[in-house]
Amino acid sequence: MTENILSHIHNPDDLRRLSESQLPELAKELREFIINIVAVKEGHLGASLGVVELTIALHYVFNTPEDLLVWDVGHQAYGHKILTERKDKFHTNRQLGGISGFPKRSESVYDTFGVGHSSTSISAALGMALASNLKGDFEKQHIAVIGDASIASGMAFEGLNHAGVTDANLLVVLNDNAIGIDPSIGALKNYFTAVKEGKNPKENNMIKSLNFDYSGPIDGHDIFALIKELKRLQKIKGPKFLHIITTKGKGLQQAEDNQVQYHAPGKFDALTGNIFPKSEAHLPPKYQDVFGLTLVELARLNEKIIGITPAMPSGSSLKYMMEEFPTRALDVGIAEQHAVTLSAGMATQDMVVFCNIYSTFLQRAYDQIIHDVALQNLPVIFCLDRAGLVGEDGATHHGVFDIAYLRCIPNMIVYAPLNEMALRNILYTAQLGLKRPIAIRYPRGRGVTVDWQKPFEKVSIGKANCLKEGNKVAVLSTGTIGNNVIEALNQVENPIGIAHYDFAFIKPLDEPLLHIIFNTFQKIITLEDGVIQGGFGSAIISFASENKYIIPITTMGIPDQFIEHGSIVELQKICGIDIESVILVLNKT
């Protein structure tokens, strides 16, 4: 039996001691290692399987960590982590206290740049290369690995545009597999497809016209060809571009055949590749599906409704509308800025635009929200999926800043439903016609139940609701985290004097009700699943200050720090917003 090669590889120095003839076997073992652990521990599978040969070749040819390797997004970096001193910790990937699912500078010297949002690698690697030039180091290599979906983003183009007029020692490796999380779209994707199929004239090369030394496309699973070309490029100065063709999910047939599902498949059988079925028959739908299916219902009744998402039709469940109304539901690729301003443009023409973006990704289009939407008071309907703590993806993906960064924008309505029915009703209300933009934030995961037959109800803008009456302490919550208060009140020692109010509207606040609350209660507690700094609790404190109310106010929410990865339950406990923490606070009142 052949001795296991991977067991002797702890870092790239060990890797570089191997002969090239041993590398195909190492690639086979590395794939098996990734499959065996992700099958049990879950995580991002397909992307890492697709770049096994590339990962080995890069660390084999280049002198990492002295040479600087930047991965884009990081979904594909599992092999990199395993080969860079984290093999023995890889089973802790994405778990509380374990290693991150994405490259992270504080975790390893081999992680040269922290990533999680796409299309940053070229700019980051170019910055490193220009810094090396300024230091007089013209031999150091700087490599950015980017996918065909990520390179279509505006930021990637900005990096390419700048790099082409420098003498930076930069190598951009395009990992072209025609898919991100969902299939890649757009004219650039069509261009790369034409290049792969030999249908594009060599003189019509857009990368060359940007002053890059272009080579490829080559087979990204031919490790010998990769090593040969990387060694050639290693000797060439200035900006270089290597186009490689890979298959997402390579080495696991099911992952190759169903690339969307196997991007992050959950638990599966490592031998057969079959995903273990989840018992979901009696579970309520996910919030994303409540959004997606409700939008289809509304679109059948309102022909002006348009759905827009930047590259997340499956994750946001806009796929349902895309299936039924393909001309009215648009995937614009990884282009959050474009998605927002495109929505604004459509809104000027009286279209009812639902712009669906994960909360963490809307951060990337902040100027467009202010300048292109709110300043012009255009009634774009922002639907912020994955608001609040999202769990194992960690600090790069938590949607905890949206309340704070949206609340300060004039004209903006900010709404957080308590449950799925509230989400359905605000979607219905928004499409009836608003005079200004609205952001509707809702979490990852499931709620309680949905009555699909119940008629829609129009929501009164800016009105809060009393869920439980009391006369001593008032708990003001916003969004689905309010359900922790509901559960906590079932367990506290003396709930009689404790009132609970659902402030779904964070902006505008229900000021008439707030005056009643501040004149009635001895103490106020606020609860949110966003950052305390500038969030809902801050809004309540500001109201009290402006109106000269002097009442103790306790704010509960995400502390002023970045929250790492773990399950949502674990992270809520760390942040002190879980049911037990709410019970402790209420018992002290």
XYZ file of C-alpha atoms in Angstrom, residues 132 223 324 372 515:
5
model
C 7.040 45.862 -2.244
C -1.032 19.849 -12.163
C -42.383 32.308 -13.035
C -28.957 57.366 -5.700
C -44.274 59.262 25.214
